[in-house]
PDB file of C-alpha atoms in Angstrom:
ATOM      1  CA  UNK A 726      50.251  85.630 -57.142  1.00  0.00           C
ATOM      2  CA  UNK A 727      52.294  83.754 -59.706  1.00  0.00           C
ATOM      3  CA  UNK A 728      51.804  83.555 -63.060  1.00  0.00           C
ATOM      4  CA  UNK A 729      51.291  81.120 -65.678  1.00  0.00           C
ATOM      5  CA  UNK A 730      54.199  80.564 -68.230  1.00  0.00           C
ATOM      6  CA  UNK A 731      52.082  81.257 -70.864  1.00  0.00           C
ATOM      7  CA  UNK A 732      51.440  84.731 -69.581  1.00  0.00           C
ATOM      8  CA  UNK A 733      51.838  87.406 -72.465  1.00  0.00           C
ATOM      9  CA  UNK A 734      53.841  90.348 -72.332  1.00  0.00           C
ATOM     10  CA  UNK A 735      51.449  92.459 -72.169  1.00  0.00           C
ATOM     11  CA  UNK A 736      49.618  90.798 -69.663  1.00  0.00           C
ATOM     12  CA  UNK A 737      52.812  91.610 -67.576  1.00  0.00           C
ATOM     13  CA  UNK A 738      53.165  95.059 -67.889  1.00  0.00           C
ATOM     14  CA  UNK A 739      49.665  95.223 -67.299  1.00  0.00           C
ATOM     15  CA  UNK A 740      50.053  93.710 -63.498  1.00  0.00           C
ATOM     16  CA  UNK A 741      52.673  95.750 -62.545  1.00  0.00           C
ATOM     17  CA  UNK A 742      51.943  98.159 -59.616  1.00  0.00           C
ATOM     18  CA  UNK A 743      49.356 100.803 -60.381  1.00  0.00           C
ATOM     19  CA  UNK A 744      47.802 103.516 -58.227  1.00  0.00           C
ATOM     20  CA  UNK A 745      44.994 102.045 -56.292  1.00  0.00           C
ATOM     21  CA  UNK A 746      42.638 105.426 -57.212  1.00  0.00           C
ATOM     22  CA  UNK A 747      42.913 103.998 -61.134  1.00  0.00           C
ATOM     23  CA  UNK A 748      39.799 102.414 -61.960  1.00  0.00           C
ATOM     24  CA  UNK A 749      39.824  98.378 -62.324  1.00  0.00           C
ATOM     25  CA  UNK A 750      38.857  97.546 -65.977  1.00  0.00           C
ATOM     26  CA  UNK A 751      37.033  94.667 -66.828  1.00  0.00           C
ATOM     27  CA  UNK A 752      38.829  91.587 -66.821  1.00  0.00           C
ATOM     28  CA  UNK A 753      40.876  92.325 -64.322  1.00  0.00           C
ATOM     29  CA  UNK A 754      41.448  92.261 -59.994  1.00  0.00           C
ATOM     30  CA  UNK A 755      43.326  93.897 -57.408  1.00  0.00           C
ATOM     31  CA  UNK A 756      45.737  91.967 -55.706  1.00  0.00           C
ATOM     32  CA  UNK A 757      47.101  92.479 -52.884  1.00  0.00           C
ATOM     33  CA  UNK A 758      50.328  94.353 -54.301  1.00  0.00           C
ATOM     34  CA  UNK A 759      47.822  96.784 -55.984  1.00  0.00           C
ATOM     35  CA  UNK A 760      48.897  95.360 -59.239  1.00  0.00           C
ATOM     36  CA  UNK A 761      45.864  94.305 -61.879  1.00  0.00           C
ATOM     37  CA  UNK A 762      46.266  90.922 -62.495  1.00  0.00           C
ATOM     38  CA  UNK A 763      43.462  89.542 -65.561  1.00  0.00           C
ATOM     39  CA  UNK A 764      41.027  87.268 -64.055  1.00  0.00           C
ATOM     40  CA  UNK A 765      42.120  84.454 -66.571  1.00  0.00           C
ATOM     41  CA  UNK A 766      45.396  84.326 -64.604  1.00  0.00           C
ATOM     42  CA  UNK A 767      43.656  84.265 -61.301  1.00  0.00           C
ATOM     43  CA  UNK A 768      42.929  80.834 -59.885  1.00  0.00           C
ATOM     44  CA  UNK A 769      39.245  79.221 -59.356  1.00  0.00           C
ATOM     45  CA  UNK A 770      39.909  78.975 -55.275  1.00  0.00           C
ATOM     46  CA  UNK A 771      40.769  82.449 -55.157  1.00  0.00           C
ATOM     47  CA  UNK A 772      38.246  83.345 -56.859  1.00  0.00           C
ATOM     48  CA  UNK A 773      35.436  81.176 -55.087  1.00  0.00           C
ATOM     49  CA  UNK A 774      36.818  83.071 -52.390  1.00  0.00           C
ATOM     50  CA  UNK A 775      36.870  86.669 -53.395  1.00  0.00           C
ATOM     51  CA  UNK A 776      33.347  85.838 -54.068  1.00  0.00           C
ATOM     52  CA  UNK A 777      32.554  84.263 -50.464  1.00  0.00           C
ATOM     53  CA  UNK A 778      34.371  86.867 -48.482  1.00  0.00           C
ATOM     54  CA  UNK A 779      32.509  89.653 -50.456  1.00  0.00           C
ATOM     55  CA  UNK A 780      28.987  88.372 -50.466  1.00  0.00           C
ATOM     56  CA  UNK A 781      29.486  88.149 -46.636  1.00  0.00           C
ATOM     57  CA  UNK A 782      31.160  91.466 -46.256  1.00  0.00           C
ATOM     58  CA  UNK A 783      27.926  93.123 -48.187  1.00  0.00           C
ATOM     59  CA  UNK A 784      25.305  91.242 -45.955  1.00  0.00           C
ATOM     60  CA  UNK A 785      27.516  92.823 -42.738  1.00  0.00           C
ATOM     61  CA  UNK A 786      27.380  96.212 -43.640  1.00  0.00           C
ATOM     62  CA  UNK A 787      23.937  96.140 -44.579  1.00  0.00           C
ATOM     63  CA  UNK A 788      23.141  95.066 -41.324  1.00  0.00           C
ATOM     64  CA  UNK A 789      25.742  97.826 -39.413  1.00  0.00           C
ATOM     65  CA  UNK A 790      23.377 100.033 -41.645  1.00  0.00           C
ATOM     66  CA  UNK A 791      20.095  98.327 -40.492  1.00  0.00           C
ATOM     67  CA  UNK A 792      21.495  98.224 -36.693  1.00  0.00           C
ATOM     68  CA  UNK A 793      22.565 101.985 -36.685  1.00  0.00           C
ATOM     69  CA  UNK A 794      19.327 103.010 -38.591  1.00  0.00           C
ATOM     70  CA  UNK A 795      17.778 101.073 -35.674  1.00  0.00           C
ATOM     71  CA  UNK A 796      19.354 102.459 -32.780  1.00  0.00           C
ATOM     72  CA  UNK A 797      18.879 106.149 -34.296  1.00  0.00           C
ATOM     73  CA  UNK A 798      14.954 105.537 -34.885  1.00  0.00           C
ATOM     74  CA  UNK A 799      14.734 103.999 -31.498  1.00  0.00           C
ATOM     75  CA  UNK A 800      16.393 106.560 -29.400  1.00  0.00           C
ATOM     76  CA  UNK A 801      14.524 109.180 -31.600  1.00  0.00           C
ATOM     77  CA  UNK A 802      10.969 107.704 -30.654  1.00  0.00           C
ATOM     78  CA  UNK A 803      12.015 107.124 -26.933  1.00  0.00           C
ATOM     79  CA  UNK A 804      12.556 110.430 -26.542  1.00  0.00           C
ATOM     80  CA  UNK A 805       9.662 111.369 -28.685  1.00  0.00           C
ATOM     81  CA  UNK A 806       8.101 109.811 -25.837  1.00  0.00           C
ATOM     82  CA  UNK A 807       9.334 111.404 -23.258  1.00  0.00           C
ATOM     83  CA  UNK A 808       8.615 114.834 -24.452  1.00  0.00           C
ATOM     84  CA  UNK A 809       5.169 113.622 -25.121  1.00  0.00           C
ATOM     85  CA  UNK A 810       4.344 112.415 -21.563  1.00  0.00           C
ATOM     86  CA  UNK A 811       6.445 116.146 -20.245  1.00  0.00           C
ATOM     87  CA  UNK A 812       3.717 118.129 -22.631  1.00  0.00           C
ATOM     88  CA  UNK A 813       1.168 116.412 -20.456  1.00  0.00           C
ATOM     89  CA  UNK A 814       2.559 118.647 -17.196  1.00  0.00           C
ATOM     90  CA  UNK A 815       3.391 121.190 -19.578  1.00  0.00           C
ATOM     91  CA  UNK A 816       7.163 120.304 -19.017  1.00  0.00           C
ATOM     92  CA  UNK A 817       9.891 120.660 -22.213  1.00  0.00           C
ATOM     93  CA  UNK A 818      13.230 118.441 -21.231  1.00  0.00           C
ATOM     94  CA  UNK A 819      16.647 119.449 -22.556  1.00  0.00           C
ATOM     95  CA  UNK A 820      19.348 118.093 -23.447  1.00  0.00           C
ATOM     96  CA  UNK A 821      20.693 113.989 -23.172  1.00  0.00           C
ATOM     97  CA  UNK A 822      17.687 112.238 -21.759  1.00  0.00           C
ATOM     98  CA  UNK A 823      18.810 109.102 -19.505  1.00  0.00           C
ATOM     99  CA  UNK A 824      18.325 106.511 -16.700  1.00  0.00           C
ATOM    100  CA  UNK A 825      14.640 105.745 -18.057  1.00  0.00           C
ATOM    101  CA  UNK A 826      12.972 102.696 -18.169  1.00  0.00           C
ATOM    102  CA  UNK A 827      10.048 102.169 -20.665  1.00  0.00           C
ATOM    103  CA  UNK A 828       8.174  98.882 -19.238  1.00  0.00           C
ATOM    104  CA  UNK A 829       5.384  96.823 -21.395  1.00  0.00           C
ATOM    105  CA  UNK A 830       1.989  97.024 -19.720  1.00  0.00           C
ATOM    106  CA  UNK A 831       2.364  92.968 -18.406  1.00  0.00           C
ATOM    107  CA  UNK A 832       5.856  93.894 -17.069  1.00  0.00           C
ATOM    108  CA  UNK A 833       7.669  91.300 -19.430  1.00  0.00           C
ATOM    109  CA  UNK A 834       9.523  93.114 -21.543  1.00  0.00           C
ATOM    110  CA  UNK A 835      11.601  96.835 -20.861  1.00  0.00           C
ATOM    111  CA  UNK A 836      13.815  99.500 -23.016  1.00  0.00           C
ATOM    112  CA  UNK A 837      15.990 101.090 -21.034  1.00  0.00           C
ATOM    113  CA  UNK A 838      17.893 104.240 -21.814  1.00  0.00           C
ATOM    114  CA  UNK A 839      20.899 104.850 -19.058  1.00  0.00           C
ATOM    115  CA  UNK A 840      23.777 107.887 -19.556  1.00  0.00           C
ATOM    116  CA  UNK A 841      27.261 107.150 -18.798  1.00  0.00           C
ATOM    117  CA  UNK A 842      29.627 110.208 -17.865  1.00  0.00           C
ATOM    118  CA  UNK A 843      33.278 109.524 -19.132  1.00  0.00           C
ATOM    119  CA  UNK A 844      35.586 110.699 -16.383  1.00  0.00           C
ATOM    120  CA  UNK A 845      38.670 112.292 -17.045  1.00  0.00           C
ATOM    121  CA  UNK A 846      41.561 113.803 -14.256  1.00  0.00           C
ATOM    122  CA  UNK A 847      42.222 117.496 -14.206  1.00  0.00           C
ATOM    123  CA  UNK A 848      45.521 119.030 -12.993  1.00  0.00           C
ATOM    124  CA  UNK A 849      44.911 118.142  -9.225  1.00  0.00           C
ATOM    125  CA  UNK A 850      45.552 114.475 -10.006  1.00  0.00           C
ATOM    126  CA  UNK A 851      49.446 115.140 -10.164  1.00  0.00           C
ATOM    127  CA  UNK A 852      48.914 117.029  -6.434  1.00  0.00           C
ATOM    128  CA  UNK A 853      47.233 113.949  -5.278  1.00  0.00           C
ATOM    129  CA  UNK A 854      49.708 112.154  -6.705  1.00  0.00           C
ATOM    130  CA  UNK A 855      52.820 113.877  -5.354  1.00  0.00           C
ATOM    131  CA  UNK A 856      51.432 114.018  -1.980  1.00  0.00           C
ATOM    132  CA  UNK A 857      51.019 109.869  -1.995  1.00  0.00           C
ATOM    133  CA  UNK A 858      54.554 109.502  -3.175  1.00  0.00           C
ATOM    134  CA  UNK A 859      55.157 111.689  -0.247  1.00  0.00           C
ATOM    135  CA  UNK A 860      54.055 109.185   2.056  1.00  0.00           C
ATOM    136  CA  UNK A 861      55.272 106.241   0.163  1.00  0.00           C
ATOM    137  CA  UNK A 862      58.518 107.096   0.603  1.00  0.00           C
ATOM    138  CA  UNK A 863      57.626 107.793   4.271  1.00  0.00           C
ATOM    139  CA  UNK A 864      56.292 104.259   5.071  1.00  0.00           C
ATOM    140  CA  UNK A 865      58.552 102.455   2.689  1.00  0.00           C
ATOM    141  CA  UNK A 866      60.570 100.643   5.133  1.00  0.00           C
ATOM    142  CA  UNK A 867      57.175  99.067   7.174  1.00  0.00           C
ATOM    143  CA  UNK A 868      54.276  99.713   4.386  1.00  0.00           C
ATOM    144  CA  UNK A 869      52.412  96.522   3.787  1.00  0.00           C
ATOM    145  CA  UNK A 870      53.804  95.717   0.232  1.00  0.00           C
ATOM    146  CA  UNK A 871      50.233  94.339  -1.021  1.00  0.00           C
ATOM    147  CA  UNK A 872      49.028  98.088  -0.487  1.00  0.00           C
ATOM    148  CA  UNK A 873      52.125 100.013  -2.180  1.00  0.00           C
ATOM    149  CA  UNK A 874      51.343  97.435  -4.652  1.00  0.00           C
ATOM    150  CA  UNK A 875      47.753  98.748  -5.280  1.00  0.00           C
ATOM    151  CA  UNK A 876      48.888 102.422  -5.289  1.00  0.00           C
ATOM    152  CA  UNK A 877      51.523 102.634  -7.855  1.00  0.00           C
ATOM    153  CA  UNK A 878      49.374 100.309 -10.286  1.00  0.00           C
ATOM    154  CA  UNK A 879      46.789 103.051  -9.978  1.00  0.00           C
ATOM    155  CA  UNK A 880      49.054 105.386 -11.455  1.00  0.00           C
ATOM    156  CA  UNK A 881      49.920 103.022 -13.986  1.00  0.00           C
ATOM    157  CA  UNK A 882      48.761 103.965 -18.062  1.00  0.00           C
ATOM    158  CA  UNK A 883      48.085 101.667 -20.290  1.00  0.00           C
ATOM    159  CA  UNK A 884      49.237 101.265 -23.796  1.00  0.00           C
ATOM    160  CA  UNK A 885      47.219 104.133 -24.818  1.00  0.00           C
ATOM    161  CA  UNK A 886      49.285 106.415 -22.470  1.00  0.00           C
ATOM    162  CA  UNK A 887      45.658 106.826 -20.583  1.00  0.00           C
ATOM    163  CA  UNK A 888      45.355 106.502 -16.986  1.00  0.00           C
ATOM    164  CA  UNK A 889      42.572 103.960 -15.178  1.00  0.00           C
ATOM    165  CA  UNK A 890      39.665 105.958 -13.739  1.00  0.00           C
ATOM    166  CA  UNK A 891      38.588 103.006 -11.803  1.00  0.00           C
ATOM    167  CA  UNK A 892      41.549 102.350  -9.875  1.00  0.00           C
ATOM    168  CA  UNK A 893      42.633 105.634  -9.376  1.00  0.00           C
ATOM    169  CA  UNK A 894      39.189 106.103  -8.032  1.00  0.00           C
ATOM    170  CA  UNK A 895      39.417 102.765  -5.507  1.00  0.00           C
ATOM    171  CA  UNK A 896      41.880 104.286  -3.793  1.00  0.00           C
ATOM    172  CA  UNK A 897      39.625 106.367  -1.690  1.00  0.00           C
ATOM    173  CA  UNK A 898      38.516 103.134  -0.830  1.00  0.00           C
ATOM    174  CA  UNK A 899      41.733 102.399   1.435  1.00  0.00           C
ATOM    175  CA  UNK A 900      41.680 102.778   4.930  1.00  0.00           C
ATOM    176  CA  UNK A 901      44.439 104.909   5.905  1.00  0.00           C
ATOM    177  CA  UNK A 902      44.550 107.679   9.011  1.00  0.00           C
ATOM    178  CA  UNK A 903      46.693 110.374   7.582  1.00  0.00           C
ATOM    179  CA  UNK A 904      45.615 114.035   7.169  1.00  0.00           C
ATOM    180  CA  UNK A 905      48.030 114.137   4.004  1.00  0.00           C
ATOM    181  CA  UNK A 906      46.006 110.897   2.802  1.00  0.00           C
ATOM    182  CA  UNK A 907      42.547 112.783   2.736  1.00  0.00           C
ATOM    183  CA  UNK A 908      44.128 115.881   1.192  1.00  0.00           C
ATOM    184  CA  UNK A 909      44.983 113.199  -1.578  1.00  0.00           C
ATOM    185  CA  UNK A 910      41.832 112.046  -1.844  1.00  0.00           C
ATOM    186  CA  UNK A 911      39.991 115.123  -2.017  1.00  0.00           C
ATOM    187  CA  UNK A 912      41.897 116.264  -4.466  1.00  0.00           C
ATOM    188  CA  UNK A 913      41.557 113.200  -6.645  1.00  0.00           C
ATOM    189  CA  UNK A 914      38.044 114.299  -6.548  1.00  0.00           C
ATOM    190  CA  UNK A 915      38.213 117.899  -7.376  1.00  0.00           C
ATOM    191  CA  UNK A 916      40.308 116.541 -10.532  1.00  0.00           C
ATOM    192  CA  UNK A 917      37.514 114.538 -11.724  1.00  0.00           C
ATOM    193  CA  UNK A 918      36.059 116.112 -15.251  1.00  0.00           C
ATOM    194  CA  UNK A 919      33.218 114.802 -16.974  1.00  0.00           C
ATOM    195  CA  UNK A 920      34.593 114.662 -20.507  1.00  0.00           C
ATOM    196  CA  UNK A 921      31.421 113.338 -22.245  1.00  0.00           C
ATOM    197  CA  UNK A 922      28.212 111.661 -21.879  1.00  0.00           C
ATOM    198  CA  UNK A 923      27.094 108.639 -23.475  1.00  0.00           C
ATOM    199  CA  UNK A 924      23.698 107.645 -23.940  1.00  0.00           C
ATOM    200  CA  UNK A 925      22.807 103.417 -24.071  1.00  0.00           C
ATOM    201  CA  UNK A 926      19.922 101.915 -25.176  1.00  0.00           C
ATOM    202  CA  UNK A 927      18.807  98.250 -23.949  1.00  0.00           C
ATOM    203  CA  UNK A 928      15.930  96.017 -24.510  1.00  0.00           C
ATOM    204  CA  UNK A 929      15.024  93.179 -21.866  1.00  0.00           C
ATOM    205  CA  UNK A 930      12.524  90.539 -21.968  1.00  0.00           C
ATOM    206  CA  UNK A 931      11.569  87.638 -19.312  1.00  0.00           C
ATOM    207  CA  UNK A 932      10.393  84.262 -20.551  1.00  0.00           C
ATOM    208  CA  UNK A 933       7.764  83.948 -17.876  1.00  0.00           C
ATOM    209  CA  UNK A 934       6.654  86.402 -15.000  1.00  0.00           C
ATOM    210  CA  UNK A 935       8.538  84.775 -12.300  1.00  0.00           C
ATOM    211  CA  UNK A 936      11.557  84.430 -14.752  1.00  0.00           C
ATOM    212  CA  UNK A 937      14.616  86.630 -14.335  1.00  0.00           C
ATOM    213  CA  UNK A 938      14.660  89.713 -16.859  1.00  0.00           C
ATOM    214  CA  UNK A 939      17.066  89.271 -19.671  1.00  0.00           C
ATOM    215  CA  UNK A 940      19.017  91.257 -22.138  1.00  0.00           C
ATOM    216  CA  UNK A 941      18.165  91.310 -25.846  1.00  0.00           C
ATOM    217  CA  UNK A 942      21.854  91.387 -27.101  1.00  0.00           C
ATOM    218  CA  UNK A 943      22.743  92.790 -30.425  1.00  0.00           C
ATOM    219  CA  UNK A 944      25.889  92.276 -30.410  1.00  0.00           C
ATOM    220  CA  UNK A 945      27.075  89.523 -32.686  1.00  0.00           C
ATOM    221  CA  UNK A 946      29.632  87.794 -30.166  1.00  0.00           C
ATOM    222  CA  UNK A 947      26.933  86.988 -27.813  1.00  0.00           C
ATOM    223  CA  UNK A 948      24.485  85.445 -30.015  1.00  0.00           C
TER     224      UNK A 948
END
């Protein structure tokens, strides 16, 4: 930010750099150089819009707090619920509770809690692999180049350095008579781990009762 000419020299030494743990005295802002700059310096747009960027910025995180406040009381009391109905048969269920559907008594509106296992590929994945590069290099001069295509993308990372479960896993998908090809596949199963598990929650709702059921999205770009 530039100053104005009539800026004191104290006022100067005052907005050079300063640690950004020091606490902001009154009169004074941040800038973006973590220099304090006083607010008689600072202009009336960029002020306005300090004020408009913040006032928004509080109203979002009170709602990430609201949402996650949500989504914790309403897994809590779905499974509340399910260990209610499993006292009934004198049943206790462990551990992540999934793939249930809660439906409203006239069938028009659902919560549905569904587990996702993320995969991840053990040591057996570089077998598999070795043994398709194998046979690459075997069919290289006559292999349809669509379907070499297919297989070395599979093996492809992305900018993460992480490897894509789902194509990997659409290769055993292919067609392809080969003992050395099912050895491959088999073990790109036996490398499959199941990293973690992640629980979703999701609400539905249909407008009528021949209408199609509906999400309930909470997620901001969808509204």
């Amino acid at each position: 930010m530039k100053l104005r000419p009539e800026t004191t020299t104290q006022e100067v030494e005052q907005a050079q750099a300063i640690p950004p743990a020091v606490a902001i005295p009154d009169g004074y802002r941040m800038d973006r150089k973590q220099r304090l700059v006083p607010v008689s310096q600072i202009s009336e747009h960029d002020l306005l819009m300090e004020e408009f960027v913040l006032g928004h910025i509080k109203k979002a995180k009170e709602l990430q707090e609201y949402l996650r406040a949500f989504k914790r009381d309403a897994f809590s009391d779905c499974y509340a619920f399910i260990d209610l109905l499993a006292e009934k048969y004198n049943r206790k269920i462990g551990g992540v509770k999934g793939n249930v559907t809660f439906t409203s008594f006239d069938g028009m509106h659902q919560i549905v809690i569904s587990v996702q296992d993320n995969l991840v590929f053990g040591q057996e994945l570089q077998i598999a692999k070795n043994i398709i590069d194998e046979l690459l290099t075997e069919w290289s001069e006559n292999a349809n180049e669509n379907l070499k295509a297919i297989i070395y993308d599979a093996f492809e990372v992305d900018q993460q350095g992480k490897l894509n479960t789902g194509r990997i896993l659409s290769l055993r998908r292919l067609k392809i008579v080969d003992p050395r090809w099912d050895d491959a596949m088999k073990a790109i199963a036996d490398s499959l781990i199941v990293s973690t598990t992640t629980p979703y929650l999701n609400f539905y709702e249909k407008a009528s009762t021949d209408a199609k059921r509906v999400g309930i999205s909470l997620d901001l770009a969808k509204l």
